Amino acid sequence: MEMKDESGADIIRAAHSVAVKVRKGGAGGRNGLCRILEKGDPLPTIGMKRFRAARGLTSGAKDNYLSLEFYQGQDEGLSETDFLFVGPCEITGKHLGNGMKIRAGDEITLRWKMIAGSILRVVAEFPHIGWKPCNFYTPQRGHRCPDFDKETEIVRSLLENARREADVLREAVGDGARAECEEFIREIESRREILDNAVEAGAIHRVAAETRRLRESMSGLEHSPENLGGVLRQRIFNEDRDGFSRYIRRKADAETVDLFDMHRDEGLACIEEGDFRAAEFHLGEMGMICDRALSGDPAFLRDQFNLDMTREHLAADCEDYRLTLRRGLAAIDAGNFAELSGVIVVLRDIQVNVGSVARPAAVPASIVEA
């Protein structure tokens, strides 16, 4: 929204509060929200706050992540019960080298910048690891839209991801929940039609908020005790079929194949035993094996780079994105695929996060206020 200060200059103010989920009262306390941006703050704005890890992190642990999870308040402000999930800035065991670990109580520094175009840019500095950048679209209803087409395409990507999640969920759940999944899909397609016909920024922002609410409902269904095992099983099958077996299995050495298959079989066995946390760990290890194998595959890297060339609408910094694309094209011309792999990492860091709701809001936060 636009306002005038005493000098007559335009001021754009935050239409919503933004907060990070924390454990109140220490590591054993309940979840709460720590505000980093207040409704009405002038934009652009920058800030910094320190947190501490509520638990340790090692590459071999079942709880192998620490996450800063961001939430957006509604028009009347931010409360403990009325908020929308924006996304996580997450560090997992795969980011840790051999012998590295984060201990409970270690400091985590969060730096953020909110610009007028509804992009929240954050960098979380983790001990021993360095920094993890994330960018999020947080629609500011009523502000002057600096790039209507860009915002439309960002929200279209939110809808596309929601549809993919709904399809996975529909395949994984039992008959009792399939009708609910079909309703999710109808709602997503209805919002896609609204977006296709949108002519003003307010309509885009409403679709973004409604899509996030749908994804939160989908996350609740996905993580219910009767469905979580089926969802994890489906994701394990997909990681094997669409990742490892499609791109890697035929060319990989026997040790890599055996290790991947061991984690797949152990993950499925854990689901049968009801140990979903362990199953998530094995699924993460499967993903790490795929990442390592594909990071040196020229054909796969070309495909990923070509995909990123179509994603400039997700760039938090378009100039930086274009410069990085030029680096990638030069790396391809030189046949330098190690350089291309690094370029793809940078491009993904610059892109706005349109990923899924990883965990329900009720899952204990993994950080506390310092």
C-alpha positions as semicolon CSV with decimal commas, in nm:
position;residue;x (nm);y (nm);z (nm)
1;M;0,000;0,000;0,000
2;E;0,119;0,354;-0,072
3;M;0,124;0,638;0,180
4;K;0,263;0,992;0,182
5;D;0,509;1,125;0,437
6;E;0,524;1,493;0,532
7;S;0,759;1,570;0,241
8;G;0,510;1,425;-0,007
9;A;0,725;1,122;-0,096
10;D;0,560;0,788;-0,161
11;I;0,599;0,533;0,117
12;I;0,515;0,167;0,076
13;R;0,443;-0,005;0,407
14;A;0,425;-0,372;0,495
15;A;0,066;-0,491;0,472
16;H;0,136;-0,793;0,695
17;S;0,355;-0,892;0,987
18;V;0,614;-1,166;0,935
19;A;0,744;-1,397;1,208
20;V;0,965;-1,699;1,270
21;K;0,839;-2,005;1,459
22;V;1,031;-2,060;1,783
23;R;0,999;-2,262;2,101
24;K;0,889;-2,034;2,383
25;G;1,040;-2,088;2,725
26;G;1,338;-2,288;2,599
27;A;1,380;-2,615;2,411
28;G;1,103;-2,790;2,605
29;G;0,844;-2,517;2,563
30;R;0,550;-2,470;2,329
31;N;0,567;-2,316;1,984
32;G;0,537;-1,943;1,949
33;L;0,602;-1,668;1,695
34;C;0,892;-1,424;1,703
35;R;0,815;-1,119;1,488
36;I;1,083;-0,990;1,254
37;L;0,864;-0,750;1,055
38;E;0,568;-0,549;1,181
39;K;0,261;-0,452;0,981
40;G;0,306;-0,090;0,874
41;D;0,687;-0,094;0,864
42;P;0,818;0,116;0,572
43;L;0,966;-0,083;0,286
44;P;1,236;-0,162;0,196
45;T;1,361;-0,261;0,541
46;I;1,646;-0,471;0,678
47;G;1,701;-0,644;1,011
48;M;1,896;-0,900;1,209
49;K;1,814;-1,129;1,504
50;R;1,995;-1,409;1,682
51;F;1,847;-1,747;1,770
52;R;1,983;-2,069;1,918
53;A;1,946;-2,430;1,809
54;A;1,685;-2,609;2,021
55;R;1,856;-2,941;1,949
56;G;2,175;-3,073;1,795
57;L;2,226;-3,166;1,432
58;T;2,443;-3,441;1,287
59;S;2,433;-3,606;0,948
60;G;2,338;-3,944;1,094
61;A;2,051;-3,838;1,320
62;K;1,682;-3,900;1,255
63;D;1,598;-3,536;1,336
64;N;1,849;-3,429;1,074
65;Y;1,736;-3,070;1,019
66;L;1,722;-2,730;1,180
67;S;1,466;-2,496;1,033
68;L;1,371;-2,130;1,048
69;E;1,005;-2,137;0,943
70;F;0,846;-1,810;0,833
71;Y;0,481;-1,712;0,875
72;Q;0,280;-1,420;0,740
73;G;0,008;-1,253;0,945
74;Q;-0,333;-1,161;0,809
75;D;-0,477;-0,814;0,755
76;E;-0,569;-0,762;1,119
77;G;-0,217;-0,855;1,235
78;L;-0,023;-1,160;1,343
79;S;-0,163;-1,389;1,611
80;E;-0,080;-1,735;1,742
81;T;-0,379;-1,880;1,555
82;D;-0,417;-1,671;1,238
83;F;-0,115;-1,690;1,008
84;L;-0,003;-1,832;0,676
85;F;0,307;-2,044;0,626
86;V;0,556;-1,874;0,390
87;G;0,841;-2,128;0,382
88;P;1,148;-2,263;0,564
89;C;1,516;-2,176;0,556
90;E;1,651;-2,518;0,646
91;I;1,986;-2,683;0,713
92;T;1,998;-3,065;0,706
93;G;2,251;-3,336;0,772
94;K;2,359;-3,333;0,409
95;H;2,508;-2,985;0,462
96;L;2,742;-3,121;0,729
97;G;3,086;-3,254;0,643
98;N;3,248;-3,551;0,812
99;G;3,273;-3,500;1,185
100;M;3,080;-3,172;1,178
101;K;2,786;-3,109;1,404
102;I;2,573;-2,834;1,552
103;R;2,509;-2,856;1,924
104;A;2,194;-2,758;2,110
105;G;2,238;-2,396;2,214
106;D;2,465;-2,298;1,923
107;E;2,388;-1,954;1,784
108;I;2,206;-1,899;1,454
109;T;2,203;-1,547;1,309
110;L;1,918;-1,442;1,083
111;R;1,953;-1,142;0,849
112;W;1,659;-1,027;0,636
113;K;1,554;-0,768;0,384
114;M;1,200;-0,700;0,269
115;I;1,167;-0,505;-0,055
116;A;0,857;-0,329;-0,181
117;G;0,790;-0,593;-0,446
118;S;0,677;-0,855;-0,189
119;I;1,007;-1,047;-0,179
120;L;1,149;-1,141;0,162
121;R;1,521;-1,219;0,132
122;V;1,679;-1,396;0,430
123;V;2,020;-1,537;0,510
124;A;2,062;-1,771;0,808
125;E;2,419;-1,807;0,936
126;F;2,468;-2,148;1,096
127;P;2,772;-2,230;1,311
128;H;3,039;-2,433;1,131
129;I;2,835;-2,428;0,809
130;G;2,840;-2,073;0,677
131;W;2,520;-1,921;0,544
132;K;2,200;-2,044;0,385
133;P;2,006;-1,797;0,165
134;C;1,632;-1,815;0,100
135;N;1,384;-1,588;-0,079
136;F;1,007;-1,586;-0,030
137;Y;0,711;-1,422;-0,199
138;T;0,496;-1,256;0,069
139;P;0,212;-1,075;-0,110
140;Q;0,151;-0,723;0,019
141;R;-0,212;-0,662;-0,070
142;G;-0,272;-0,310;-0,190
143;H;0,086;-0,209;-0,272
144;R;0,183;-0,072;-0,608
145;C;0,267;-0,376;-0,823
146;P;0,611;-0,311;-0,978
147;D;0,582;-0,603;-1,219
148;F;0,235;-0,749;-1,264
149;D;0,352;-1,026;-1,500
150;K;0,635;-1,134;-1,267
151;E;0,404;-1,163;-0,967
152;T;0,150;-1,354;-1,176
153;E;0,414;-1,608;-1,277
154;I;0,537;-1,649;-0,918
155;V;0,184;-1,732;-0,804
156;R;0,142;-1,964;-1,104
157;S;0,448;-2,154;-0,978
158;L;0,290;-2,174;-0,631
159;L;-0,019;-2,330;-0,789
160;E;0,184;-2,574;-0,999
161;N;0,370;-2,698;-0,693
162;A;0,045;-2,732;-0,501
163;R;-0,101;-2,940;-0,784
164;R;0,200;-3,172;-0,786
165;E;0,170;-3,218;-0,410
166;A;-0,202;-3,291;-0,442
167;D;-0,133;-3,555;-0,708
168;V;0,125;-3,728;-0,486
169;L;-0,115;-3,713;-0,193
170;R;-0,402;-3,859;-0,398
171;E;-0,186;-4,156;-0,498
172;A;-0,067;-4,215;-0,142
173;V;-0,377;-4,187;0,076
174;G;-0,646;-4,445;0,135
175;D;-0,992;-4,442;-0,018
176;G;-1,135;-4,248;0,274
177;A;-0,921;-3,941;0,200
178;R;-0,918;-3,958;-0,181
179;A;-1,234;-3,748;-0,215
180;E;-1,068;-3,477;-0,006
181;C;-0,768;-3,483;-0,240
182;E;-0,996;-3,447;-0,541
183;E;-1,150;-3,141;-0,377
184;F;-0,802;-2,994;-0,327
185;I;-0,734;-3,043;-0,697
186;R;-1,062;-2,874;-0,794
187;E;-0,980;-2,580;-0,568
188;I;-0,632;-2,547;-0,721
189;E;-0,769;-2,551;-1,075
190;S;-1,035;-2,295;-0,980
191;R;-0,765;-2,060;-0,854
192;R;-0,561;-2,118;-1,168
193;E;-0,860;-1,995;-1,370
194;I;-0,892;-1,687;-1,147
195;L;-0,521;-1,615;-1,195
196;D;-0,550;-1,652;-1,574
197;N;-0,818;-1,382;-1,573
198;A;-0,662;-1,150;-1,313
199;V;-0,624;-0,786;-1,416
200;E;-0,513;-0,627;-1,087
201;A;-0,259;-0,706;-0,813
202;G;-0,521;-0,767;-0,545
203;A;-0,654;-1,069;-0,730
204;I;-0,301;-1,215;-0,755
205;H;-0,246;-1,169;-0,383
206;R;-0,577;-1,331;-0,293
207;V;-0,489;-1,636;-0,504
208;A;-0,148;-1,657;-0,334
209;A;-0,305;-1,648;0,015
210;E;-0,576;-1,900;-0,077
211;T;-0,315;-2,134;-0,229
212;R;-0,110;-2,124;0,091
213;R;-0,419;-2,207;0,295
214;L;-0,491;-2,503;0,067
215;R;-0,135;-2,627;0,108
216;E;-0,164;-2,606;0,486
217;S;-0,480;-2,817;0,469
218;M;-0,300;-3,064;0,243
219;S;-0,010;-3,079;0,489
220;G;-0,251;-3,161;0,773
221;L;-0,396;-3,450;0,569
222;E;-0,052;-3,568;0,463
223;H;0,089;-3,576;0,818
224;S;-0,211;-3,742;0,982
225;P;-0,116;-4,079;1,136
226;E;-0,331;-4,276;0,892
227;N;-0,175;-4,114;0,584
228;L;0,188;-4,030;0,663
229;G;0,315;-4,384;0,603
230;G;0,152;-4,398;0,260
231;V;0,290;-4,057;0,165
232;L;0,643;-4,152;0,268
233;R;0,614;-4,482;0,080
234;Q;0,503;-4,296;-0,234
235;R;0,795;-4,052;-0,205
236;I;1,043;-4,337;-0,165
237;F;0,904;-4,504;-0,478
238;N;0,919;-4,172;-0,665
239;E;1,281;-4,108;-0,559
240;D;1,375;-4,450;-0,695
241;R;1,168;-4,438;-1,015
242;D;1,201;-4,072;-1,116
243;G;1,550;-4,008;-0,984
244;F;1,787;-4,296;-0,925
245;S;1,653;-4,558;-1,164
246;R;1,583;-4,306;-1,440
247;Y;1,917;-4,124;-1,440
248;I;2,172;-4,315;-1,233
249;R;2,121;-4,688;-1,181
250;R;2,254;-4,814;-1,515
251;K;2,574;-4,605;-1,496
252;A;2,645;-4,622;-1,121
253;D;2,901;-4,849;-0,957
254;A;2,781;-5,145;-0,754
255;E;2,860;-4,977;-0,419
256;T;2,639;-4,676;-0,500
257;V;2,354;-4,897;-0,619
258;D;2,376;-5,117;-0,308
259;L;2,382;-4,815;-0,077
260;F;2,078;-4,656;-0,244
261;D;1,882;-4,981;-0,238
262;M;1,972;-5,036;0,127
263;H;1,826;-4,698;0,225
264;R;1,519;-4,763;0,010
265;D;1,455;-5,102;0,171
266;E;1,529;-4,975;0,523
267;G;1,296;-4,680;0,468
268;L;1,011;-4,907;0,358
269;A;1,076;-5,139;0,654
270;C;1,064;-4,842;0,894
271;I;0,725;-4,743;0,751
272;E;0,594;-5,093;0,817
273;E;0,721;-5,063;1,176
274;G;0,559;-4,720;1,218
275;D;0,893;-4,539;1,260
276;F;0,819;-4,250;1,025
277;R;1,103;-4,033;1,151
278;A;1,355;-4,301;1,057
279;A;1,183;-4,346;0,720
280;E;1,226;-3,971;0,654
281;F;1,595;-4,006;0,736
282;H;1,641;-4,288;0,484
283;L;1,448;-4,089;0,223
284;G;1,685;-3,797;0,283
285;E;1,987;-4,026;0,239
286;M;1,843;-4,150;-0,091
287;G;1,815;-3,789;-0,206
288;M;2,175;-3,719;-0,106
289;I;2,298;-4,017;-0,311
290;C;2,106;-3,889;-0,612
291;D;2,238;-3,536;-0,564
292;R;2,599;-3,655;-0,551
293;A;2,564;-3,875;-0,858
294;L;2,379;-3,618;-1,067
295;S;2,608;-3,327;-0,975
296;G;2,864;-3,467;-1,219
297;D;2,626;-3,578;-1,498
298;P;2,663;-3,337;-1,796
299;A;2,326;-3,427;-1,954
300;F;2,139;-3,379;-1,627
301;L;2,319;-3,051;-1,555
302;R;2,229;-2,919;-1,899
303;D;1,864;-3,011;-1,840
304;Q;1,863;-2,836;-1,501
305;F;2,029;-2,525;-1,642
306;N;1,782;-2,512;-1,931
307;L;1,501;-2,532;-1,673
308;D;1,653;-2,244;-1,477
309;M;1,668;-2,036;-1,796
310;T;1,286;-2,045;-1,798
311;R;1,260;-1,936;-1,433
312;E;1,374;-1,575;-1,443
313;H;1,032;-1,475;-1,307
314;L;1,138;-1,642;-0,980
315;A;1,454;-1,432;-0,949
316;A;1,470;-1,221;-0,635
317;D;1,738;-1,015;-0,812
318;C;1,689;-1,020;-1,190
319;E;2,021;-0,854;-1,275
320;D;2,216;-1,101;-1,061
321;Y;2,018;-1,387;-1,216
322;R;2,100;-1,279;-1,571
323;L;2,469;-1,243;-1,489
324;T;2,469;-1,594;-1,340
325;L;2,292;-1,732;-1,648
326;R;2,571;-1,588;-1,863
327;R;2,825;-1,767;-1,642
328;G;2,636;-2,091;-1,702
329;L;2,630;-2,046;-2,079
330;A;3,005;-1,980;-2,076
331;A;3,060;-2,295;-1,866
332;I;2,865;-2,504;-2,118
333;D;3,063;-2,358;-2,408
334;A;3,386;-2,447;-2,225
335;G;3,266;-2,794;-2,128
336;N;3,327;-2,702;-1,762
337;F;3,052;-2,897;-1,590
338;A;3,195;-2,853;-1,240
339;E;3,148;-2,479;-1,294
340;L;2,798;-2,539;-1,434
341;S;2,704;-2,737;-1,123
342;G;2,807;-2,442;-0,905
343;V;2,615;-2,200;-1,126
344;I;2,297;-2,404;-1,081
345;V;2,339;-2,391;-0,702
346;V;2,369;-2,011;-0,720
347;L;2,064;-1,982;-0,947
348;R;1,854;-2,187;-0,704
349;D;1,971;-1,964;-0,418
350;I;1,852;-1,653;-0,606
351;Q;1,510;-1,798;-0,691
352;V;1,200;-1,732;-0,483
353;N;1,108;-2,039;-0,280
354;V;0,777;-2,187;-0,397
355;G;0,834;-2,520;-0,222
356;S;0,596;-2,725;-0,015
357;V;0,485;-2,700;0,347
358;A;0,742;-2,937;0,494
359;R;0,580;-2,993;0,833
360;P;0,261;-2,891;1,014
361;A;0,275;-2,582;1,235
362;A;0,230;-2,802;1,543
363;V;0,568;-2,976;1,490
364;P;0,805;-2,842;1,761
365;A;1,023;-2,556;1,641
366;S;1,392;-2,638;1,615
367;I;1,513;-2,293;1,731
368;V;1,467;-2,071;2,036
369;E;1,524;-1,699;2,079
370;A;1,877;-1,612;2,190
